[in-house]
PDB file of C-alpha atoms in Angstrom:
ATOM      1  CA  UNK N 229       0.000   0.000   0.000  1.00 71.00           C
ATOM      2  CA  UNK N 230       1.309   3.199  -1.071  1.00 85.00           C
ATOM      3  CA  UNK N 231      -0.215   7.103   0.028  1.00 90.00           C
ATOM      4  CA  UNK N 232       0.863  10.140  -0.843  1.00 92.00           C
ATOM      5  CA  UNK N 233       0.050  13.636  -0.829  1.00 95.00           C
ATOM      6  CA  UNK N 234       1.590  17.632  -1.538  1.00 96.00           C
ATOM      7  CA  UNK N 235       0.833  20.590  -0.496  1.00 96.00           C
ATOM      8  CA  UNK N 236       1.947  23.857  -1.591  1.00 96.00           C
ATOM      9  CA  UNK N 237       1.133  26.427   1.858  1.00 96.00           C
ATOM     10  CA  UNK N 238       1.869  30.039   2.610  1.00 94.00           C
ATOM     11  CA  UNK N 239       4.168  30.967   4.995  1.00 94.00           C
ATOM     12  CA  UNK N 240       1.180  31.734   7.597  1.00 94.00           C
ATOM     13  CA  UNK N 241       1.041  29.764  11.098  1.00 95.00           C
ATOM     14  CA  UNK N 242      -2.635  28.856  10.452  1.00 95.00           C
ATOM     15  CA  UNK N 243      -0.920  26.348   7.552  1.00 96.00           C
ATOM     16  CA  UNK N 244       1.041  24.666  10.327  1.00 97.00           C
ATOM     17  CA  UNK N 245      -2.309  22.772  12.098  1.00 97.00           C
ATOM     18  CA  UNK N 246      -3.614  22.517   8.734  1.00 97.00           C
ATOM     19  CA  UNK N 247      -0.771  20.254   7.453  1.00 97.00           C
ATOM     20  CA  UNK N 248      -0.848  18.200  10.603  1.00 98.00           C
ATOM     21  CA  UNK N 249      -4.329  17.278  10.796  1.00 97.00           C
ATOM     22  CA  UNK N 250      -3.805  16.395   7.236  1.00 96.00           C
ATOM     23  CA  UNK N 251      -1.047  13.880   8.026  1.00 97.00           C
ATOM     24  CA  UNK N 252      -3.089  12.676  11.024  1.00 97.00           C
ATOM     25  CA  UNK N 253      -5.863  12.222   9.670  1.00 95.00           C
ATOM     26  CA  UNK N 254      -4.636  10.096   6.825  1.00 94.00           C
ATOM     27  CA  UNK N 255      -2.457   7.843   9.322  1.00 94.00           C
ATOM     28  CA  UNK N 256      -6.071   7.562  10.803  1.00 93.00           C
ATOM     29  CA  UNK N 257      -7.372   6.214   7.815  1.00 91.00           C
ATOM     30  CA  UNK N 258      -4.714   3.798   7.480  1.00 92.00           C
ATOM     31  CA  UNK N 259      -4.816   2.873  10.103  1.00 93.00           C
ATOM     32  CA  UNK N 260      -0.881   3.833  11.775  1.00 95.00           C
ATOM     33  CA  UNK N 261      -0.300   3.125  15.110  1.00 96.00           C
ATOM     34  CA  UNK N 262      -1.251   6.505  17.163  1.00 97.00           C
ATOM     35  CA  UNK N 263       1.828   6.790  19.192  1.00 97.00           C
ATOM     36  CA  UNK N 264       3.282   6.987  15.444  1.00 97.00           C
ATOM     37  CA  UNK N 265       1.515   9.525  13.849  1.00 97.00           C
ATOM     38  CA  UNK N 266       1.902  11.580  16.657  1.00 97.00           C
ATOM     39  CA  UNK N 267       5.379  11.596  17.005  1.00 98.00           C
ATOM     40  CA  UNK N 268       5.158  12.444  12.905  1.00 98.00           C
ATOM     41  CA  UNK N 269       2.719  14.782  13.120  1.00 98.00           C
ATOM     42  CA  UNK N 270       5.013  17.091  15.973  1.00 97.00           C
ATOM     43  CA  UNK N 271       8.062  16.710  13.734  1.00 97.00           C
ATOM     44  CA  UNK N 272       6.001  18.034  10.689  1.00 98.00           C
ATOM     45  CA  UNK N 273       4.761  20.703  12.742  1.00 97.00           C
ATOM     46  CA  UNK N 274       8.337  21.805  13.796  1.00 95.00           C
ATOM     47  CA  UNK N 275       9.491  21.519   9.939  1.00 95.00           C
ATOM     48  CA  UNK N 276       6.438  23.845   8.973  1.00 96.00           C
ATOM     49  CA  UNK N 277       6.822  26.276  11.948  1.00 94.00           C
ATOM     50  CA  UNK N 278      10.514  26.295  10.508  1.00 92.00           C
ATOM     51  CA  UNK N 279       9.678  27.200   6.858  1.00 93.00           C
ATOM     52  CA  UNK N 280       7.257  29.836   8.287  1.00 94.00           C
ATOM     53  CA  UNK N 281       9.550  31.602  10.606  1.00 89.00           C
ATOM     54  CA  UNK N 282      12.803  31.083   8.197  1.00 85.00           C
ATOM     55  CA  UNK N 283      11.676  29.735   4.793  1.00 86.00           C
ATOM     56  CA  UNK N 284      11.566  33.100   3.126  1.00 79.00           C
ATOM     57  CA  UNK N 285      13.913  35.749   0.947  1.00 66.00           C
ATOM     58  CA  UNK N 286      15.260  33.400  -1.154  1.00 55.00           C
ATOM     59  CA  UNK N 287      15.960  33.931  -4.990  1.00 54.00           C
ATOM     60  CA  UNK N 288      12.679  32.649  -6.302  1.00 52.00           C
ATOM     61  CA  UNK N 289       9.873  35.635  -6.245  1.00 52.00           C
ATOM     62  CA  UNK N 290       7.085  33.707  -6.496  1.00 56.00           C
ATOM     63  CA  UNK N 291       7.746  31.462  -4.224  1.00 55.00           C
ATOM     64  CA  UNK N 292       9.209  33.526  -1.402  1.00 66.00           C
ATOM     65  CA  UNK N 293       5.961  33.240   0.695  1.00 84.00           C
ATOM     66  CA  UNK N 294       5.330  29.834   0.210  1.00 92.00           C
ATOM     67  CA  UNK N 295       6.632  26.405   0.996  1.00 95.00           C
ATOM     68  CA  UNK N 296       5.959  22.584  -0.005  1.00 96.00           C
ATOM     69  CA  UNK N 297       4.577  19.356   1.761  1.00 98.00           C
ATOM     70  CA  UNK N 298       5.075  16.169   0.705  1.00 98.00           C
ATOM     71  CA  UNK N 299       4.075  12.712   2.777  1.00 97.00           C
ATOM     72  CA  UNK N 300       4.823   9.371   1.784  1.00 95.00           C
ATOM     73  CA  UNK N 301       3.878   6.334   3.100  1.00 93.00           C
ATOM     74  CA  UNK N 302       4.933   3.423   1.209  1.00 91.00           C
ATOM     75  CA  UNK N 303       4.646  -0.405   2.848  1.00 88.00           C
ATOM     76  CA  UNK N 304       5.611   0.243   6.548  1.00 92.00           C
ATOM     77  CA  UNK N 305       7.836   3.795   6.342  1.00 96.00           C
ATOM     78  CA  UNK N 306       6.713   6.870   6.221  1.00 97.00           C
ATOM     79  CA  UNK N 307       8.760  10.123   4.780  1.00 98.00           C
ATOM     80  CA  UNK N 308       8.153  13.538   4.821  1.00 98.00           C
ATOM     81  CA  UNK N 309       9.768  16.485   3.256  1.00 98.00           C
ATOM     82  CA  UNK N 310       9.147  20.027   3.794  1.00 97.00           C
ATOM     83  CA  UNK N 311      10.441  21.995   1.456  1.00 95.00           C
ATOM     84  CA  UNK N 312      10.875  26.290   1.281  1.00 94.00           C
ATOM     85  CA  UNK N 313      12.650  29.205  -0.447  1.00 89.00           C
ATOM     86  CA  UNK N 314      14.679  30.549   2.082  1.00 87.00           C
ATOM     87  CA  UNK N 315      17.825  31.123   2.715  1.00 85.00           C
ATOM     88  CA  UNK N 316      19.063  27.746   3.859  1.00 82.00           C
ATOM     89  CA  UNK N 317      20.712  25.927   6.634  1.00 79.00           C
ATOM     90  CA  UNK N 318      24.363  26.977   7.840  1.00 75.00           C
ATOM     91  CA  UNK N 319      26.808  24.232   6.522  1.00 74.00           C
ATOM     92  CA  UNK N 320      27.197  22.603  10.302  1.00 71.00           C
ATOM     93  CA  UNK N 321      23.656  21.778  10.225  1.00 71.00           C
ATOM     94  CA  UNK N 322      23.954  19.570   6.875  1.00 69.00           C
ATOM     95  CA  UNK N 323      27.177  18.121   7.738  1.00 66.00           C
ATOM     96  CA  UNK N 324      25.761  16.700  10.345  1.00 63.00           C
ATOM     97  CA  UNK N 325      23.153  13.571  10.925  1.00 59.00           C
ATOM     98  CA  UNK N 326      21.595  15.356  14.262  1.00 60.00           C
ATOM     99  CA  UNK N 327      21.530  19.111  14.950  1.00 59.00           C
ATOM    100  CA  UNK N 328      23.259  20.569  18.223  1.00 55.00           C
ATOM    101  CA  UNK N 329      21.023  22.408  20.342  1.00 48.00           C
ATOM    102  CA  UNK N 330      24.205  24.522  20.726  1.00 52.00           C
ATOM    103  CA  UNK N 331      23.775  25.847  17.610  1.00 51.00           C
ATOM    104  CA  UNK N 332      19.712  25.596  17.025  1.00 54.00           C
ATOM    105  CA  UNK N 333      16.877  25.965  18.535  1.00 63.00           C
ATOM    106  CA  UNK N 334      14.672  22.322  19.652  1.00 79.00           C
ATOM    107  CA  UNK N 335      12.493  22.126  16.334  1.00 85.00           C
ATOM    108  CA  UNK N 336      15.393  20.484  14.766  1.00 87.00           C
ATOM    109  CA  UNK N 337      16.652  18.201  17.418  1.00 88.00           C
ATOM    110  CA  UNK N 338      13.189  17.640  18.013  1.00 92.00           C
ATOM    111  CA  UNK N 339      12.940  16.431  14.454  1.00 93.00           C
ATOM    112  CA  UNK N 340      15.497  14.511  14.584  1.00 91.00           C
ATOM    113  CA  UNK N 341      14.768  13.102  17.964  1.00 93.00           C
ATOM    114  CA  UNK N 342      10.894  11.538  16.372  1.00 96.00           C
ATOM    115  CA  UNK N 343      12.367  10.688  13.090  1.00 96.00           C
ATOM    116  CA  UNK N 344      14.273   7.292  12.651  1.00 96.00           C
ATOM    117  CA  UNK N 345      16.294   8.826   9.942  1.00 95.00           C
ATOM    118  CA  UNK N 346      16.528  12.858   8.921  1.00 94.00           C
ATOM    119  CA  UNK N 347      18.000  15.028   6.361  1.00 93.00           C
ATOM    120  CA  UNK N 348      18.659  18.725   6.460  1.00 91.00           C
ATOM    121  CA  UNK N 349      20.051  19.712   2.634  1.00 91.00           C
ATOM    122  CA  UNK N 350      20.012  23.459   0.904  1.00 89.00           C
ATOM    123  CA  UNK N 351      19.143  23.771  -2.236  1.00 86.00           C
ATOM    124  CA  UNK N 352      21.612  26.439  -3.813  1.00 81.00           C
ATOM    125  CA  UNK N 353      19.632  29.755  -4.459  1.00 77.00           C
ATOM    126  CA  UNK N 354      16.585  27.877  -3.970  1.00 84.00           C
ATOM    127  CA  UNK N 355      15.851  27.327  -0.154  1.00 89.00           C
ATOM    128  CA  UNK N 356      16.004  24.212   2.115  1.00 91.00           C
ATOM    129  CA  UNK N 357      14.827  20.349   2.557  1.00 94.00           C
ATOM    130  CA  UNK N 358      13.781  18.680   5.841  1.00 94.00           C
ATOM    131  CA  UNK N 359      13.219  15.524   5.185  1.00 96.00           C
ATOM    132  CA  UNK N 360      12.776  12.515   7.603  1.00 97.00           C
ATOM    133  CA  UNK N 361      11.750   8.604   7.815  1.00 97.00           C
ATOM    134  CA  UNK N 362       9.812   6.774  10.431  1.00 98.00           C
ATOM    135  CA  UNK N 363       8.886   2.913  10.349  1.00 97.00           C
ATOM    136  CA  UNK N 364       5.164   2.487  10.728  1.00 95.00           C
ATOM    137  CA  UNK N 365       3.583   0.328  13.278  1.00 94.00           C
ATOM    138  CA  UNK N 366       0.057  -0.649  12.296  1.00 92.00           C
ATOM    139  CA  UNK N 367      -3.342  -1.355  14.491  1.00 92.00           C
ATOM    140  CA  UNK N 368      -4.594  -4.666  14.912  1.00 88.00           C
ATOM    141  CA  UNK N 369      -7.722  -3.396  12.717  1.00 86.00           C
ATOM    142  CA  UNK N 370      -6.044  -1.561  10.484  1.00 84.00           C
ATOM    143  CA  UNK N 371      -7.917  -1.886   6.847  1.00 74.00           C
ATOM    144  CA  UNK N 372      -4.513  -0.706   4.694  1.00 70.00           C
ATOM    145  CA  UNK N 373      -1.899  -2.932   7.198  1.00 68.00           C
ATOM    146  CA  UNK N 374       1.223  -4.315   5.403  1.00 63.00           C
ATOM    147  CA  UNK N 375       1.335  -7.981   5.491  1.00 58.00           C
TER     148      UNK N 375
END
């Protein structure tokens, strides 16, 4: 069983809760384990308060107050990249596989912290890319489990 979904959001808080009763709501559906989607669904909401606050000024115009959504899930992981036009993360925070809290604020730990695997990449001139994995765990009456 494969899902996925995009959405392209303004850089507004009100698109934060939108995007994460999105995600919940088709983990709900599926029928993901709750302690799952929630842990998901605070990560995405730190990568989206992150794009709103930060994902801005970059080189593209039209795209300056906007950013991306995407959610996969795909057999028994789930991935999620947020994607925006800003200005990009400083060099130490892609070099590395987990963010200091030395040198950022908790969304990002936090991230990385909930996610099983997670990716912090610029885009030259064109913004930045959370991205992050988590294996699914499935209810016993799930309707779209993975054998």
């Amino acid at each position: 069983m494969s899902i996925w979904w995009s959405l392209h959001l303004r850089r507004e808080a009100a698109s934060v809760p939108l995007a994460r009763r999105l995600l919940l709501g088709t983990m709900e559906t599926a029928g993901v384990d709750p302690d799952i989607s929630f842990d998901l669904s605070v990560a995405l909401s730190e990568a989206c308060a992150n794009a709103v606050e930060h994902g801005g000024g970059g080189e593209i115009p039209d795209d300056a107050e906007a950013y991306h959504v995407t959610a996969y899930l795909d057999g028994d992981r789930c991935r999620i990249e947020v994607t925006d036009s800003g200005p990009g993360f400083p060099p130490a925070t892609v070099a590395r596989r987990r963010p200091s809290l030395a040198e950022h604020g908790r969304g990002l730990h936090l991230i990385a912290e909930l996610a099983d695997h997670v990716r912090f990449r610029n885009r030259p001139g064109r913004g930045a890319v959370v991205s992050f994995d988590k294996m699914l765990k499935w209810r016993d009456d799930a309707l779209l489990k993975v054998s």
